[in-house]
PDB file of C-alpha atoms in Angstrom:
ATOM      1  CA  UNK B   4       6.514   4.070 -45.760  1.00  0.00           C
ATOM      2  CA  UNK B   5       4.166   3.961 -42.736  1.00  0.00           C
ATOM      3  CA  UNK B   6       5.568   2.924 -39.382  1.00  0.00           C
ATOM      4  CA  UNK B   7       4.995  -0.667 -38.356  1.00  0.00           C
ATOM      5  CA  UNK B   8       2.089  -0.965 -35.915  1.00  0.00           C
ATOM      6  CA  UNK B   9       2.915  -1.806 -32.337  1.00  0.00           C
ATOM      7  CA  UNK B  10       2.148  -5.365 -31.405  1.00  0.00           C
ATOM      8  CA  UNK B  11      -0.465  -5.744 -28.685  1.00  0.00           C
ATOM      9  CA  UNK B  12       1.059  -6.513 -25.319  1.00  0.00           C
ATOM     10  CA  UNK B  13      -0.730  -9.043 -23.177  1.00  0.00           C
ATOM     11  CA  UNK B  14      -1.636  -7.412 -19.880  1.00  0.00           C
ATOM     12  CA  UNK B  15      -0.248  -9.480 -17.038  1.00  0.00           C
ATOM     13  CA  UNK B  16      -1.073  -8.941 -13.372  1.00  0.00           C
ATOM     14  CA  UNK B  17       1.504  -7.078 -11.326  1.00  0.00           C
ATOM     15  CA  UNK B  18       2.239  -7.377  -7.615  1.00  0.00           C
ATOM     16  CA  UNK B  19       3.446  -4.247  -5.835  1.00  0.00           C
ATOM     17  CA  UNK B  20       5.356  -4.843  -2.623  1.00  0.00           C
ATOM     18  CA  UNK B  21       5.470  -1.803  -0.359  1.00  0.00           C
ATOM     19  CA  UNK B  22       8.511  -1.692   1.900  1.00  0.00           C
ATOM     20  CA  UNK B  23       8.499   1.964   2.915  1.00  0.00           C
ATOM     21  CA  UNK B  24      10.878   4.700   1.961  1.00  0.00           C
ATOM     22  CA  UNK B  25      10.273   8.356   1.284  1.00  0.00           C
ATOM     23  CA  UNK B  26       7.450   7.583  -1.162  1.00  0.00           C
ATOM     24  CA  UNK B  27       5.156   6.579   1.731  1.00  0.00           C
ATOM     25  CA  UNK B  28       6.323   9.026   4.407  1.00  0.00           C
ATOM     26  CA  UNK B  29       4.129  11.769   5.887  1.00  0.00           C
ATOM     27  CA  UNK B  30       4.848  14.786   8.038  1.00  0.00           C
ATOM     28  CA  UNK B  31       3.907  14.412  11.707  1.00  0.00           C
ATOM     29  CA  UNK B  32       2.761  17.880  12.790  1.00  0.00           C
ATOM     30  CA  UNK B  33       3.264  17.105  16.479  1.00  0.00           C
ATOM     31  CA  UNK B  34       6.807  15.749  16.340  1.00  0.00           C
ATOM     32  CA  UNK B  35       7.991  17.490  13.172  1.00  0.00           C
ATOM     33  CA  UNK B  36       9.306  14.180  11.850  1.00  0.00           C
ATOM     34  CA  UNK B  37       8.630  12.195   8.719  1.00  0.00           C
ATOM     35  CA  UNK B  38       6.746   9.035   9.684  1.00  0.00           C
ATOM     36  CA  UNK B  39       4.844   6.098   8.216  1.00  0.00           C
ATOM     37  CA  UNK B  40       1.127   5.769   8.882  1.00  0.00           C
ATOM     38  CA  UNK B  41       0.053   3.796   5.800  1.00  0.00           C
ATOM     39  CA  UNK B  42       1.009   3.098   2.208  1.00  0.00           C
ATOM     40  CA  UNK B  43      -0.155   5.620  -0.385  1.00  0.00           C
ATOM     41  CA  UNK B  44       0.080   3.149  -3.283  1.00  0.00           C
ATOM     42  CA  UNK B  45      -3.663   2.730  -3.885  1.00  0.00           C
ATOM     43  CA  UNK B  46      -4.095   6.515  -4.020  1.00  0.00           C
ATOM     44  CA  UNK B  47      -1.081   6.925  -6.317  1.00  0.00           C
ATOM     45  CA  UNK B  48      -2.373   4.278  -8.729  1.00  0.00           C
ATOM     46  CA  UNK B  49      -5.848   5.801  -8.695  1.00  0.00           C
ATOM     47  CA  UNK B  50      -4.580   9.333  -9.385  1.00  0.00           C
ATOM     48  CA  UNK B  51      -2.352   8.024 -12.193  1.00  0.00           C
ATOM     49  CA  UNK B  52      -5.373   6.137 -13.611  1.00  0.00           C
ATOM     50  CA  UNK B  53      -3.434   2.859 -13.761  1.00  0.00           C
ATOM     51  CA  UNK B  54      -5.712   0.211 -15.225  1.00  0.00           C
ATOM     52  CA  UNK B  55      -3.339  -2.742 -15.183  1.00  0.00           C
ATOM     53  CA  UNK B  56      -4.432  -5.487 -12.743  1.00  0.00           C
ATOM     54  CA  UNK B  57      -2.459  -4.876  -9.546  1.00  0.00           C
ATOM     55  CA  UNK B  58      -2.216  -6.614  -6.170  1.00  0.00           C
ATOM     56  CA  UNK B  59      -0.726  -4.421  -3.432  1.00  0.00           C
ATOM     57  CA  UNK B  60       1.008  -6.049  -0.476  1.00  0.00           C
ATOM     58  CA  UNK B  61       2.641  -4.186   2.393  1.00  0.00           C
ATOM     59  CA  UNK B  62       5.732  -6.092   3.484  1.00  0.00           C
ATOM     60  CA  UNK B  63       6.939  -3.366   5.858  1.00  0.00           C
ATOM     61  CA  UNK B  64       6.978   0.397   6.101  1.00  0.00           C
ATOM     62  CA  UNK B  65      10.581   1.273   6.954  1.00  0.00           C
ATOM     63  CA  UNK B  66      13.149   3.877   6.144  1.00  0.00           C
ATOM     64  CA  UNK B  67      15.709   1.979   4.088  1.00  0.00           C
ATOM     65  CA  UNK B  68      18.520   3.244   6.343  1.00  0.00           C
ATOM     66  CA  UNK B  69      16.884   1.143   9.081  1.00  0.00           C
ATOM     67  CA  UNK B  70      16.628  -2.012   6.949  1.00  0.00           C
ATOM     68  CA  UNK B  71      18.813  -4.938   7.860  1.00  0.00           C
ATOM     69  CA  UNK B  72      19.661  -8.295   6.299  1.00  0.00           C
ATOM     70  CA  UNK B  73      16.485  -9.880   7.722  1.00  0.00           C
ATOM     71  CA  UNK B  74      14.348  -7.177   6.070  1.00  0.00           C
ATOM     72  CA  UNK B  75      16.026  -7.788   2.709  1.00  0.00           C
ATOM     73  CA  UNK B  76      15.498 -11.531   3.132  1.00  0.00           C
ATOM     74  CA  UNK B  77      11.799 -10.840   3.802  1.00  0.00           C
ATOM     75  CA  UNK B  78      11.577  -8.858   0.544  1.00  0.00           C
ATOM     76  CA  UNK B  79      13.301 -11.700  -1.317  1.00  0.00           C
ATOM     77  CA  UNK B  80      10.916 -14.235   0.246  1.00  0.00           C
ATOM     78  CA  UNK B  81       7.851 -12.199  -0.784  1.00  0.00           C
ATOM     79  CA  UNK B  82       9.163 -11.844  -4.337  1.00  0.00           C
ATOM     80  CA  UNK B  83       9.843 -15.591  -4.526  1.00  0.00           C
ATOM     81  CA  UNK B  84       6.412 -16.467  -3.127  1.00  0.00           C
ATOM     82  CA  UNK B  85       4.502 -14.035  -5.328  1.00  0.00           C
ATOM     83  CA  UNK B  86       2.105 -15.758  -7.724  1.00  0.00           C
ATOM     84  CA  UNK B  87       2.781 -12.915 -10.187  1.00  0.00           C
ATOM     85  CA  UNK B  88       5.926 -12.981 -12.320  1.00  0.00           C
ATOM     86  CA  UNK B  89       6.015  -9.176 -12.557  1.00  0.00           C
ATOM     87  CA  UNK B  90       6.720  -7.328  -9.322  1.00  0.00           C
ATOM     88  CA  UNK B  91       7.305  -3.691  -8.382  1.00  0.00           C
ATOM     89  CA  UNK B  92       9.014  -3.065  -5.035  1.00  0.00           C
ATOM     90  CA  UNK B  93       8.687   0.408  -3.520  1.00  0.00           C
ATOM     91  CA  UNK B  94      11.784   1.104  -1.461  1.00  0.00           C
ATOM     92  CA  UNK B  95      13.712   3.879   0.211  1.00  0.00           C
ATOM     93  CA  UNK B  96      16.361   5.341  -2.050  1.00  0.00           C
ATOM     94  CA  UNK B  97      19.285   5.233   0.399  1.00  0.00           C
ATOM     95  CA  UNK B  98      19.736   1.441   0.218  1.00  0.00           C
ATOM     96  CA  UNK B  99      17.605   0.632  -2.835  1.00  0.00           C
ATOM     97  CA  UNK B 100      20.662  -0.439  -4.881  1.00  0.00           C
ATOM     98  CA  UNK B 101      21.751  -2.778  -2.057  1.00  0.00           C
ATOM     99  CA  UNK B 102      18.388  -4.572  -2.044  1.00  0.00           C
ATOM    100  CA  UNK B 103      18.431  -4.699  -5.858  1.00  0.00           C
ATOM    101  CA  UNK B 104      21.820  -6.460  -5.720  1.00  0.00           C
ATOM    102  CA  UNK B 105      20.549  -9.072  -3.259  1.00  0.00           C
ATOM    103  CA  UNK B 106      17.479  -9.778  -5.387  1.00  0.00           C
ATOM    104  CA  UNK B 107      19.496  -9.767  -8.611  1.00  0.00           C
ATOM    105  CA  UNK B 108      21.958 -12.308  -7.254  1.00  0.00           C
ATOM    106  CA  UNK B 109      19.355 -14.649  -5.767  1.00  0.00           C
ATOM    107  CA  UNK B 110      16.048 -14.333  -7.642  1.00  0.00           C
ATOM    108  CA  UNK B 111      15.405 -15.856 -11.055  1.00  0.00           C
ATOM    109  CA  UNK B 112      12.474 -16.195 -13.427  1.00  0.00           C
ATOM    110  CA  UNK B 113      10.648 -12.982 -12.485  1.00  0.00           C
ATOM    111  CA  UNK B 114      10.767  -9.381 -13.593  1.00  0.00           C
ATOM    112  CA  UNK B 115      11.273  -7.184 -10.531  1.00  0.00           C
ATOM    113  CA  UNK B 116      11.532  -3.389 -10.619  1.00  0.00           C
ATOM    114  CA  UNK B 117      12.571  -1.416  -7.533  1.00  0.00           C
ATOM    115  CA  UNK B 118      11.479   2.204  -7.282  1.00  0.00           C
ATOM    116  CA  UNK B 119      11.460   5.012  -4.753  1.00  0.00           C
ATOM    117  CA  UNK B 120      10.999   8.753  -4.455  1.00  0.00           C
ATOM    118  CA  UNK B 121      13.135  11.650  -3.308  1.00  0.00           C
ATOM    119  CA  UNK B 122      10.102  13.622  -2.065  1.00  0.00           C
ATOM    120  CA  UNK B 123       7.159  12.021  -0.184  1.00  0.00           C
ATOM    121  CA  UNK B 124       3.947  11.566  -2.197  1.00  0.00           C
ATOM    122  CA  UNK B 125       2.079  13.418   0.558  1.00  0.00           C
ATOM    123  CA  UNK B 126       4.120  16.561  -0.252  1.00  0.00           C
ATOM    124  CA  UNK B 127       3.573  18.772  -3.256  1.00  0.00           C
ATOM    125  CA  UNK B 128       6.088  18.412  -6.052  1.00  0.00           C
ATOM    126  CA  UNK B 129       6.805  14.753  -5.337  1.00  0.00           C
ATOM    127  CA  UNK B 130       8.451  12.538  -7.924  1.00  0.00           C
ATOM    128  CA  UNK B 131       6.575   9.517  -6.518  1.00  0.00           C
ATOM    129  CA  UNK B 132       3.812   9.299  -9.144  1.00  0.00           C
ATOM    130  CA  UNK B 133       6.189   9.728 -12.081  1.00  0.00           C
ATOM    131  CA  UNK B 134       8.644   7.170 -10.684  1.00  0.00           C
ATOM    132  CA  UNK B 135       5.881   4.657  -9.949  1.00  0.00           C
ATOM    133  CA  UNK B 136       4.487   5.148 -13.459  1.00  0.00           C
ATOM    134  CA  UNK B 137       7.928   4.433 -14.905  1.00  0.00           C
ATOM    135  CA  UNK B 138       8.170   1.300 -12.763  1.00  0.00           C
ATOM    136  CA  UNK B 139       4.733   0.098 -13.888  1.00  0.00           C
ATOM    137  CA  UNK B 140       5.793   0.430 -17.516  1.00  0.00           C
ATOM    138  CA  UNK B 141       9.267  -1.047 -16.979  1.00  0.00           C
ATOM    139  CA  UNK B 142       7.929  -4.138 -15.210  1.00  0.00           C
ATOM    140  CA  UNK B 143       5.719  -4.869 -18.219  1.00  0.00           C
ATOM    141  CA  UNK B 144       8.452  -4.346 -20.821  1.00  0.00           C
ATOM    142  CA  UNK B 145      11.728  -5.464 -19.232  1.00  0.00           C
ATOM    143  CA  UNK B 146      12.844  -9.085 -19.562  1.00  0.00           C
ATOM    144  CA  UNK B 147      13.082 -11.284 -16.460  1.00  0.00           C
ATOM    145  CA  UNK B 148      15.649  -9.939 -14.033  1.00  0.00           C
ATOM    146  CA  UNK B 149      15.948  -7.200 -11.448  1.00  0.00           C
ATOM    147  CA  UNK B 150      15.806  -3.558 -12.463  1.00  0.00           C
ATOM    148  CA  UNK B 151      15.790  -0.139 -10.814  1.00  0.00           C
ATOM    149  CA  UNK B 152      13.843   2.785 -12.231  1.00  0.00           C
ATOM    150  CA  UNK B 153      14.419   6.312 -11.003  1.00  0.00           C
ATOM    151  CA  UNK B 154      14.706   9.728 -12.645  1.00  0.00           C
ATOM    152  CA  UNK B 155      13.085   8.483 -15.863  1.00  0.00           C
ATOM    153  CA  UNK B 156      15.782   5.850 -16.370  1.00  0.00           C
ATOM    154  CA  UNK B 157      15.898   2.070 -16.070  1.00  0.00           C
ATOM    155  CA  UNK B 158      19.030   0.424 -14.677  1.00  0.00           C
ATOM    156  CA  UNK B 159      20.035  -3.232 -14.360  1.00  0.00           C
ATOM    157  CA  UNK B 160      20.539  -4.287 -10.742  1.00  0.00           C
ATOM    158  CA  UNK B 161      24.297  -4.627 -11.138  1.00  0.00           C
ATOM    159  CA  UNK B 162      24.856  -1.196 -12.692  1.00  0.00           C
ATOM    160  CA  UNK B 163      23.128   1.365 -10.488  1.00  0.00           C
ATOM    161  CA  UNK B 164      24.009   3.619  -7.593  1.00  0.00           C
ATOM    162  CA  UNK B 165      22.564   6.621  -5.822  1.00  0.00           C
ATOM    163  CA  UNK B 166      24.619   9.737  -6.441  1.00  0.00           C
ATOM    164  CA  UNK B 167      23.966  11.483  -3.143  1.00  0.00           C
ATOM    165  CA  UNK B 168      25.599  14.744  -4.226  1.00  0.00           C
ATOM    166  CA  UNK B 169      23.350  15.044  -7.296  1.00  0.00           C
ATOM    167  CA  UNK B 170      20.299  13.480  -5.625  1.00  0.00           C
ATOM    168  CA  UNK B 171      19.730  11.020  -8.463  1.00  0.00           C
ATOM    169  CA  UNK B 172      20.489   7.513  -9.665  1.00  0.00           C
ATOM    170  CA  UNK B 173      23.231   6.819 -12.181  1.00  0.00           C
ATOM    171  CA  UNK B 174      25.110   3.831 -13.594  1.00  0.00           C
ATOM    172  CA  UNK B 175      27.786   2.598 -11.165  1.00  0.00           C
ATOM    173  CA  UNK B 176      30.645   3.599 -13.478  1.00  0.00           C
ATOM    174  CA  UNK B 177      29.368   7.150 -13.941  1.00  0.00           C
ATOM    175  CA  UNK B 178      30.843   9.657 -11.523  1.00  0.00           C
TER     176      UNK B 178
END
């Protein structure tokens, strides 16, 4: 018996909110530090040949270790005000789960996917394009709610943590 055909999925516009994190960092040759100069999202989407309608908005470009409650409130406000119901938030991995929890507890009626990278896009061997591609797919397929996608996996906001020893994201209960 032949497999059932996939139903066509209506393409809905997606808003991407850039907040910083490793994904957008670059190496400063003078200081030897990783810094933010701009978001690389447009270049990432172009290289990945993403053809879904996307609006990119830079909320901030910060290392997530430097984010505070006001920064998380700003992300929540931008998600709430977004005319799109499907939103991808690029975020630093160190406190990504914390922001996901805030959004999950306080945002309703939208599908929001948080994503980051362990290696900057500007470096070779980055996971940024793969992770962003996963987020673009997840935001189109997941039901309303807040999700995290990293390492080829999708996690609900209330069951995700960064395993610093392994350098990856896992369910909260997994050790």
